[in-house]
Short mmCIF file of C-alpha atoms and ligand atoms in Angstrom, two decimals:
data_model
loop_
_atom_site.label_atom_id
_atom_site.label_comp_id
_atom_site.label_asym_id
_atom_site.label_seq_id
_atom_site.Cartn_x
_atom_site.Cartn_y
_atom_site.Cartn_z
CA MET A 1 101.73 114.39 76.29
CA VAL A 2 101.64 111.04 77.85
CA SER A 3 100.80 110.88 81.51
CA LYS A 4 100.97 108.31 84.40
CA GLU A 5 97.95 107.67 86.57
CA LEU A 6 97.80 107.91 90.32
CA PRO A 7 96.21 105.25 92.39
CA PHE A 8 94.58 107.84 94.71
CA THR A 9 92.57 111.02 94.35
CA GLN A 10 93.47 114.48 95.37
CA GLU A 11 91.01 114.31 98.30
CA LYS A 12 92.75 111.22 99.56
CA ILE A 13 96.14 112.94 99.45
CA LYS A 14 94.63 116.04 101.32
CA GLU A 15 93.22 113.67 103.89
CA ILE A 16 96.70 112.03 104.37
CA ILE A 17 98.51 115.39 104.54
CA ALA A 18 96.03 116.59 107.23
CA GLU A 19 97.66 113.93 109.47
CA HIS A 20 101.15 113.77 108.09
CA PRO A 21 102.91 116.81 106.82
CA THR A 22 104.83 116.57 103.58
CA PRO A 23 107.19 115.47 102.36
CA PHE A 24 106.54 111.67 102.82
CA HIS A 25 106.75 108.43 100.64
CA LEU A 26 103.38 106.91 100.12
CA TYR A 27 103.26 103.21 99.18
CA ASP A 28 100.32 101.70 97.48
CA LYS A 29 99.69 98.22 98.98
CA LYS A 30 97.08 97.20 96.28
CA GLY A 31 99.60 97.81 93.61
CA ILE A 32 102.37 95.92 95.42
CA LEU A 33 100.05 92.96 96.03
CA GLU A 34 98.68 92.87 92.42
CA ASN A 35 102.25 92.94 91.02
CA ALA A 36 103.62 90.29 93.33
CA ARG A 37 100.74 87.94 92.27
CA LYS A 38 101.42 88.75 88.61
CA LEU A 39 104.96 87.87 88.98
CA LYS A 40 104.23 84.61 90.75
CA GLU A 41 101.50 83.66 88.18
CA ALA A 42 103.91 84.32 85.09
CA PHE A 43 106.72 82.30 86.72
CA ARG A 44 104.50 79.24 87.56
CA ILE A 45 105.85 77.65 84.50
CA VAL A 46 109.47 77.79 85.82
CA ASN A 47 110.70 75.03 88.11
CA GLY A 48 110.73 75.86 91.82
CA PHE A 49 110.37 79.52 91.20
CA ARG A 50 110.86 81.94 94.04
CA GLU A 51 111.46 85.74 94.38
CA TYR A 52 113.72 86.99 97.16
CA PHE A 53 112.98 90.69 97.68
CA ALA A 54 116.01 92.82 97.67
CA VAL A 55 115.47 94.54 100.97
CA LYS A 56 117.86 97.43 100.16
CA ALA A 57 115.38 98.75 97.65
CA LEU A 58 112.76 99.33 100.51
CA PRO A 59 113.89 98.22 103.82
CA ASN A 60 110.65 98.60 105.82
CA PRO A 61 109.26 95.70 107.84
CA TYR A 62 105.65 96.32 106.83
CA ILE A 63 106.64 95.97 103.19
CA MET A 64 108.67 92.93 103.94
CA ASN A 65 105.79 91.42 105.76
CA ILE A 66 103.29 91.91 102.81
CA LEU A 67 105.77 90.21 100.43
CA LYS A 68 106.53 87.35 103.09
CA LYS A 69 102.78 86.67 103.05
CA GLU A 70 102.83 86.28 99.36
CA GLY A 71 105.46 83.67 99.72
CA PHE A 72 108.63 85.83 98.78
CA GLY A 73 111.93 85.52 100.53
CA VAL A 74 114.28 88.35 101.14
CA ASP A 75 117.67 89.25 99.79
CA CYS A 76 119.88 90.92 102.38
CA SER A 77 123.28 92.60 102.02
CA SER A 78 124.21 93.83 105.42
CA LEU A 79 123.99 93.14 109.07
CA ALA A 80 121.15 95.62 109.56
CA GLU A 81 119.26 94.07 106.76
CA LEU A 82 119.77 90.52 108.24
CA ILE A 83 118.46 91.94 111.64
CA LEU A 84 115.46 93.51 109.82
CA ALA A 85 114.57 90.22 108.35
CA GLU A 86 114.99 88.49 111.54
CA ARG A 87 112.76 90.92 113.40
CA THR A 88 110.12 90.71 110.63
CA GLY A 89 110.10 86.98 111.28
CA ILE A 90 112.00 85.96 108.19
CA VAL A 91 114.78 83.41 108.85
CA GLY A 92 116.43 80.39 107.50
CA GLU A 93 116.56 79.84 103.80
CA ASN A 94 114.02 82.42 103.32
CA ILE A 95 116.88 84.84 103.46
CA MET A 96 119.36 85.04 100.66
CA PHE A 97 122.54 86.76 101.93
CA SER A 98 124.34 88.39 98.90
CA SER A 99 127.01 90.60 100.19
CA ASN A 100 130.49 91.78 99.07
CA ASP A 101 133.67 92.72 100.97
CA THR A 102 131.82 91.07 103.83
CA PRO A 103 132.78 91.53 107.45
CA ALA A 104 133.09 88.57 109.84
CA GLU A 105 130.05 89.48 111.98
CA GLU A 106 127.73 89.56 108.79
CA PHE A 107 128.83 85.95 107.98
CA MET A 108 128.29 84.94 111.58
CA LYS A 109 124.84 86.51 111.66
CA ALA A 110 123.88 84.90 108.35
CA LYS A 111 125.07 81.59 109.58
CA GLU A 112 123.13 81.90 112.80
CA LEU A 113 119.88 82.72 111.03
CA GLY A 114 120.52 79.73 108.69
CA ALA A 115 120.42 82.10 105.63
CA ILE A 116 121.50 81.06 102.20
CA ILE A 117 124.91 82.40 102.00
CA ASN A 118 125.94 83.81 98.56
CA LEU A 119 129.74 84.13 98.41
CA ASP A 120 131.20 87.01 96.35
CA ASP A 121 134.74 85.75 96.26
CA ILE A 122 136.81 82.55 96.18
CA SER A 123 138.68 83.76 99.26
CA HIS A 124 135.44 83.92 101.21
CA ILE A 125 135.29 80.17 101.30
CA GLU A 126 138.18 80.00 103.80
CA TYR A 127 137.14 83.10 105.54
CA LEU A 128 133.59 81.88 106.03
CA GLU A 129 134.84 78.55 107.24
CA GLU A 130 137.17 80.46 109.68
CA VAL A 131 134.65 82.83 111.12
CA ALA A 132 131.46 80.87 111.12
CA GLY A 133 131.97 77.40 109.65
CA LEU A 134 130.78 76.33 106.27
CA PRO A 135 126.94 75.67 106.03
CA GLU A 136 125.40 72.61 104.29
CA LEU A 137 124.35 74.93 101.55
CA VAL A 138 126.48 77.48 99.78
CA CYS A 139 125.90 79.71 96.70
CA CYS A 140 128.57 81.48 94.63
CA ARG A 141 128.16 84.54 92.55
CA TYR A 142 129.56 84.43 89.03
CA ASN A 143 131.09 87.30 87.15
CA PRO A 144 130.73 86.32 83.52
CA GLY A 145 133.43 88.83 82.40
CA SER A 146 133.53 89.59 78.73
CA LEU A 147 130.86 86.74 78.12
CA LYS A 148 128.19 89.12 78.86
CA LYS A 149 127.63 92.88 78.32
CA GLY A 150 126.46 94.83 81.32
CA ASN A 151 124.32 97.86 81.40
CA ALA A 152 124.77 101.54 82.10
CA ILE A 153 124.12 101.27 85.92
CA ILE A 154 126.17 98.24 86.65
CA GLY A 155 128.68 98.66 83.85
CA ASN A 156 130.72 95.93 82.06
CA PRO A 157 131.00 92.78 84.10
CA GLU A 158 134.76 92.90 83.44
CA GLU A 159 135.00 96.18 85.24
CA ALA A 160 132.60 95.18 88.11
CA LYS A 161 133.91 94.16 91.58
CA TYR A 162 131.45 91.27 92.00
CA GLY A 163 131.78 87.61 91.78
CA PHE A 164 134.07 84.65 90.93
CA THR A 165 135.47 84.11 87.57
CA ARG A 166 134.56 80.90 85.67
CA GLU A 167 137.83 79.18 86.61
CA GLN A 168 137.41 80.26 90.29
CA LEU A 169 133.92 78.83 90.24
CA PHE A 170 135.26 75.28 89.32
CA GLU A 171 138.01 75.58 91.88
CA GLY A 172 135.72 76.89 94.68
CA TYR A 173 132.99 74.34 94.39
CA ARG A 174 135.62 71.57 94.34
CA VAL A 175 137.16 72.81 97.49
CA MET A 176 133.71 73.22 99.17
CA LYS A 177 132.59 69.64 98.00
CA ASP A 178 135.86 68.39 99.53
CA LYS A 179 135.17 70.26 102.82
CA GLY A 180 131.69 68.58 103.09
CA VAL A 181 129.41 71.16 101.58
CA LYS A 182 126.39 69.22 100.30
CA ARG A 183 124.14 71.49 98.54
CA PHE A 184 124.97 74.23 96.02
CA GLY A 185 123.64 77.34 94.40
CA LEU A 186 124.84 79.56 91.48
CA HIS A 187 124.15 83.29 91.19
CA THR A 188 124.89 86.22 88.92
CA MET A 189 123.65 89.76 88.58
CA VAL A 190 124.97 92.00 85.87
CA ALA A 191 122.28 94.31 85.04
CA SER A 192 120.18 97.10 86.84
CA ASN A 193 117.03 98.67 85.65
CA GLU A 194 116.97 96.53 82.46
CA LEU A 195 113.90 96.67 80.41
CA ASP A 196 114.73 93.96 77.86
CA PRO A 197 113.29 90.62 78.78
CA GLY A 198 115.63 88.82 76.66
CA TYR A 199 118.60 90.02 78.73
CA PHE A 200 117.43 87.89 81.70
CA VAL A 201 116.69 84.79 79.30
CA GLU A 202 120.15 85.09 78.12
CA THR A 203 121.42 85.30 81.84
CA SER A 204 119.57 82.13 82.63
CA ARG A 205 121.00 80.30 79.69
CA ILE A 206 124.44 81.19 80.85
CA LEU A 207 123.84 79.99 84.23
CA PHE A 208 122.11 76.82 83.28
CA GLU A 209 124.94 75.84 80.80
CA LEU A 210 127.49 76.49 83.55
CA VAL A 211 125.49 74.34 86.02
CA ALA A 212 125.67 71.55 83.49
CA ASP A 213 129.48 71.93 83.10
CA LEU A 214 130.04 72.32 86.86
CA SER A 215 127.75 69.36 87.69
CA ARG A 216 129.43 66.92 85.25
CA GLU A 217 133.07 67.93 86.01
CA LEU A 218 132.66 68.00 89.78
CA ASP A 219 129.87 65.43 90.32
CA ILE A 220 127.87 67.90 92.53
CA ARG A 221 124.20 68.64 92.55
CA PHE A 222 122.75 72.18 92.33
CA ASP A 223 119.69 73.08 94.30
CA PHE A 224 119.08 76.40 92.56
CA VAL A 225 120.33 79.21 90.26
CA ASN A 226 119.54 82.76 91.24
CA LEU A 227 119.23 85.05 88.24
CA GLY A 228 119.69 88.23 90.47
CA GLY A 229 117.63 91.37 90.40
CA GLY A 230 117.75 94.22 87.85
CA ILE A 231 114.50 93.95 86.16
CA GLY A 232 113.73 97.60 85.17
CA ILE A 233 110.58 99.66 85.51
CA PRO A 234 108.91 102.20 83.16
CA TYR A 235 110.03 105.60 84.79
CA ARG A 236 109.05 107.39 81.70
CA PRO A 237 105.38 107.56 80.66
CA GLU A 238 106.28 106.34 77.15
CA GLN A 239 108.16 103.28 78.44
CA GLU A 240 106.34 99.89 78.98
CA ALA A 241 106.51 97.47 81.93
CA VAL A 242 108.69 94.32 81.32
CA PRO A 243 106.34 91.44 80.44
CA TYR A 244 107.02 88.84 83.12
CA GLU A 245 105.67 86.06 80.80
CA LYS A 246 108.36 86.79 78.16
CA ILE A 247 111.13 86.23 80.86
CA ALA A 248 109.34 83.23 82.35
CA GLU A 249 108.82 81.48 79.05
CA GLY A 250 112.43 82.12 77.91
CA VAL A 251 113.79 80.91 81.20
CA ARG A 252 111.63 77.76 80.95
CA ASP A 253 112.88 76.94 77.48
CA ALA A 254 116.54 77.46 78.50
CA TYR A 255 115.89 75.26 81.51
CA GLU A 256 114.49 72.58 79.36
CA ALA A 257 117.35 72.78 76.84
CA ASN A 258 120.19 72.75 79.37
CA ILE A 259 118.93 71.09 82.47
CA THR A 260 116.04 68.65 81.55
CA SER A 261 117.57 67.47 78.18
CA ASN A 262 120.85 66.88 79.83
CA GLY A 263 119.23 64.71 82.38
CA LEU A 264 120.44 66.84 85.36
CA HIS A 265 118.73 66.82 88.68
CA PRO A 266 115.81 69.43 88.76
CA LEU A 267 116.76 72.69 90.31
CA ASN A 268 114.84 75.70 91.57
CA VAL A 269 115.07 79.15 89.82
CA TYR A 270 115.20 82.36 91.84
CA LEU A 271 115.14 86.03 91.33
CA GLU A 272 116.21 88.73 93.78
CA CYS A 273 114.59 91.80 92.51
CA GLY A 274 113.97 94.94 94.41
CA ARG A 275 113.05 97.79 91.95
CA VAL A 276 110.29 95.97 90.05
CA ILE A 277 108.55 94.67 93.07
CA THR A 278 107.92 98.00 94.97
CA GLY A 279 109.40 100.82 92.63
CA PRO A 280 106.26 101.86 90.74
CA TYR A 281 104.15 101.69 93.77
CA GLY A 282 105.86 104.47 95.76
CA TYR A 283 105.26 108.15 95.48
CA LEU A 284 107.06 111.02 97.07
CA VAL A 285 104.48 113.56 98.09
CA THR A 286 105.80 117.08 98.47
CA THR A 287 104.40 120.67 98.70
CA VAL A 288 105.56 123.72 96.69
CA ARG A 289 107.22 126.09 98.94
CA HIS A 290 108.57 128.90 96.73
CA LEU A 291 108.51 129.79 93.11
CA LYS A 292 111.52 131.49 91.68
CA HIS A 293 112.13 133.26 88.42
CA ILE A 294 115.68 134.10 87.44
CA TYR A 295 117.33 132.98 84.20
CA LYS A 296 115.00 129.93 84.57
CA ASP A 297 111.88 129.26 86.55
CA TYR A 298 112.30 127.12 89.61
CA VAL A 299 109.74 125.25 91.67
CA GLY A 300 111.12 124.88 95.14
CA THR A 301 109.62 121.96 97.11
CA ASP A 302 109.73 120.99 100.74
CA ALA A 303 111.52 117.58 99.81
CA SER A 304 115.17 117.34 98.70
CA MET A 305 117.74 114.80 97.55
CA ALA A 306 117.75 113.49 101.02
CA ASN A 307 114.31 111.97 100.29
CA LEU A 308 115.13 110.88 96.66
CA MET A 309 118.65 110.73 95.31
CA ARG A 310 118.00 109.12 91.92
CA PRO A 311 117.54 112.20 89.72
CA GLY A 312 120.53 114.12 91.27
CA MET A 313 122.80 111.12 91.34
CA TYR A 314 122.08 109.46 88.01
CA GLY A 315 120.09 112.04 86.21
CA ALA A 316 117.14 109.63 86.52
CA TYR A 317 113.82 110.59 85.31
CA HIS A 318 111.01 110.59 87.63
CA HIS A 319 107.49 111.57 86.40
CA ILE A 320 105.64 114.40 88.31
CA THR A 321 101.87 114.78 88.54
CA VAL A 322 100.29 117.76 90.09
CA PRO A 323 97.01 116.55 91.65
CA GLY A 324 94.02 118.60 90.73
CA LYS A 325 95.91 120.01 87.65
CA GLU A 326 95.88 116.63 85.72
CA ASN A 327 93.83 118.07 82.97
CA GLU A 328 95.61 121.43 82.59
CA GLU A 329 97.95 121.91 79.73
CA PRO A 330 101.69 121.57 80.63
CA THR A 331 102.56 125.04 79.40
CA HIS A 332 105.35 125.96 81.70
CA LEU A 333 109.05 124.82 81.67
CA TYR A 334 110.51 124.31 85.20
CA ASP A 335 113.36 122.99 87.23
CA VAL A 336 111.77 121.34 90.24
CA THR A 337 114.25 121.52 93.13
CA GLY A 338 114.82 120.86 96.74
CA SER A 339 116.66 123.07 99.35
CA LEU A 340 120.12 121.39 99.55
CA CYS A 341 123.15 123.63 98.85
CA GLU A 342 123.93 121.52 95.82
CA ASN A 343 122.91 122.36 92.31
CA ASN A 344 122.01 118.96 91.37
CA ASP A 345 119.31 118.81 94.14
CA LYS A 346 116.63 118.85 91.39
CA PHE A 347 113.84 116.30 90.78
CA ALA A 348 113.42 117.51 87.34
CA ILE A 349 115.16 119.83 84.88
CA ASP A 350 113.37 121.55 82.07
CA ARG A 351 110.13 119.71 82.79
CA LEU A 352 106.85 120.95 81.24
CA LEU A 353 104.18 121.26 83.91
CA PRO A 354 100.93 123.05 84.37
CA GLU A 355 101.41 126.51 85.87
CA ILE A 356 102.49 125.81 89.47
CA SER A 357 101.44 127.94 92.55
CA ARG A 358 102.77 128.08 96.03
CA GLY A 359 101.04 125.38 98.05
CA ASP A 360 100.53 123.01 95.25
CA ILE A 361 101.02 119.35 95.92
CA LEU A 362 103.52 117.53 93.67
CA VAL A 363 103.59 113.75 93.38
CA ILE A 364 106.92 112.22 92.21
CA HIS A 365 106.41 108.77 90.80
CA ASP A 366 108.16 105.45 91.08
CA THR A 367 110.01 106.21 94.49
CA GLY A 368 109.09 102.85 95.94
CA ALA A 369 112.62 101.37 95.43
CA HIS A 370 115.90 102.98 96.05
CA GLY A 371 114.01 106.11 97.16
CA HIS A 372 113.66 106.69 100.82
CA ALA A 373 116.38 103.88 101.37
CA MET A 374 119.11 105.94 99.66
CA GLY A 375 118.36 109.00 101.87
CA PHE A 376 121.01 110.80 103.81
CA ASN A 377 121.62 113.66 106.17
CA TYR A 378 123.93 115.93 104.27
CA ASN A 379 123.16 119.67 105.07
CA GLY A 380 121.33 118.56 108.18
CA LYS A 381 118.32 117.29 106.16
CA LEU A 382 115.99 114.76 107.67
CA ARG A 383 114.55 111.66 106.18
CA SER A 384 110.87 111.68 105.72
CA ALA A 385 108.08 109.53 107.01
CA GLU A 386 106.66 106.50 104.94
CA ILE A 387 103.09 105.93 104.85
CA LEU A 388 101.33 102.81 103.65
CA LEU A 389 97.98 103.12 101.64
CA ASN A 390 95.79 100.10 102.39
CA GLU A 391 93.39 98.46 99.75
CA ASP A 392 90.45 99.94 101.61
CA GLY A 393 91.82 103.50 101.40
CA SER A 394 92.95 103.60 105.03
CA PHE A 395 96.41 104.69 105.61
CA ARG A 396 99.13 104.07 108.27
CA GLN A 397 102.42 105.46 109.01
CA ILE A 398 105.04 102.70 108.68
CA ARG A 399 108.03 104.87 109.58
CA ARG A 400 108.02 108.32 111.19
CA ALA A 401 110.07 111.17 109.93
CA GLU A 402 113.37 111.81 111.50
CA THR A 403 113.56 114.63 114.04
CA VAL A 404 116.29 117.18 114.83
CA GLU A 405 116.80 115.00 117.85
CA ASP A 406 117.56 111.98 115.65
CA TYR A 407 120.17 114.14 113.87
CA PHE A 408 121.90 115.06 117.09
CA ALA A 409 121.67 111.55 118.64
CA THR A 410 125.25 110.60 117.51
CA LEU A 411 126.82 113.94 118.66
CA ASP A 412 128.58 114.79 121.99
CA PHE A 413 128.51 118.25 123.38
CA GLN A 414 129.77 117.29 126.82
CA GLY A 415 133.47 117.30 126.05
CA LEU A 416 133.75 120.74 124.41
CA ASP A 417 135.41 122.34 127.39
CA GLU A 418 137.89 119.48 127.73
CA ILE A 419 139.83 120.14 124.50
C1 PLP B 1 120.77 95.71 94.26
C2 PLP B 1 120.68 94.29 94.20
C3 PLP B 1 119.62 93.66 93.89
C4 PLP B 1 118.23 94.38 93.41
O1 PLP B 1 118.48 95.14 92.36
P1 PLP B 1 117.05 95.78 91.65
O2 PLP B 1 117.65 96.52 90.62
O3 PLP B 1 116.38 96.55 92.72
O4 PLP B 1 116.23 94.63 91.22
C5 PLP B 1 119.60 92.28 93.91
N1 PLP B 1 120.67 91.61 94.20
C6 PLP B 1 121.88 92.13 94.46
C7 PLP B 1 123.04 91.28 94.78
C8 PLP B 1 121.89 93.57 94.50
O5 PLP B 1 123.06 94.07 94.73
#
């Protein structure tokens, strides 16, 4: 049985629980920092490399601030995320704004902040001009259609709602050049949770070739290409992390073959990953509330899909460790559940674990991205707190748990007698 290590002891968990009742998400700052530095180090060989952290994965100002200090930008996709960046002190071209079906106020806010605006459709050129005016720098999102295979989560590019076709890119950049836009970027994102480094190298090659074609035909200059996010993480203990060096070396070679050797002006290379930046460094900590034995054996926890959607929504695997029982044989087959009135509210199905008792703590791994952020209030469930574990073992609550008052904040009981 392969296992996954925890970066904290059972004593530390108990210490945190004494102050903050379960469930909560715990984020390992040391792990986040080491990984951020590893990524930067690997990509030093790539011209003008920068990572724009996809805020939607873990929209918390403390986390964003940690990454800001490492020199990362942020990738935002909504008004709230833009304001989150602004209030964290991240503005200007440190923000990539990659939205779709975008409302006017979001373009206005992005323009006001001086963010890099990444357009999702050719019709948005005119729309952006109308509602906010065209900035000096504009990026377009490319949908390669049948040129590239997508993967399971995002699906085939031809079926995906995102981006411009190749023909629309030529038309769109031409129109923007005529309207006085000076600097250009090119973006694509066609995969999610992809573990094959070759996939990202291939994406970069497609973008560099396209930059060469666009630059030549339209006589414009590209500031950057943005390879999108989508680098996967090893959710399963037998999987391995994507070697950043493999991607970086392949991207550098593709750059040399298409940009340098064509005599094109140097351009920067960006990523906008979320999952791989914080995913492995988050843990949902939950307490076993009940054990139930019917046709199967169930472990009922004090967390639910409101805290972590991925298993229920995608059937995603999240490893579970029982602190204090790491060395016990996994002899019991359980479904690990939450308390929603939905039968897919399960963190694991048919999972072999050591024998579980009421009051045991379970640690659900890899919840640092698309975990808390996807939470919802169905069934009147409340979203949990988020705790940051510092390098020195101290910890700090970086988001409080929702209260019943939060749940009721949008309801109105005053008018009940009037109807
Ligand atoms: C979701 C998303 C990302 C981040 O994806 P990860 O899988 O978390 O790396 C980046 N860019 C865009 C446009 C996205 O929609």
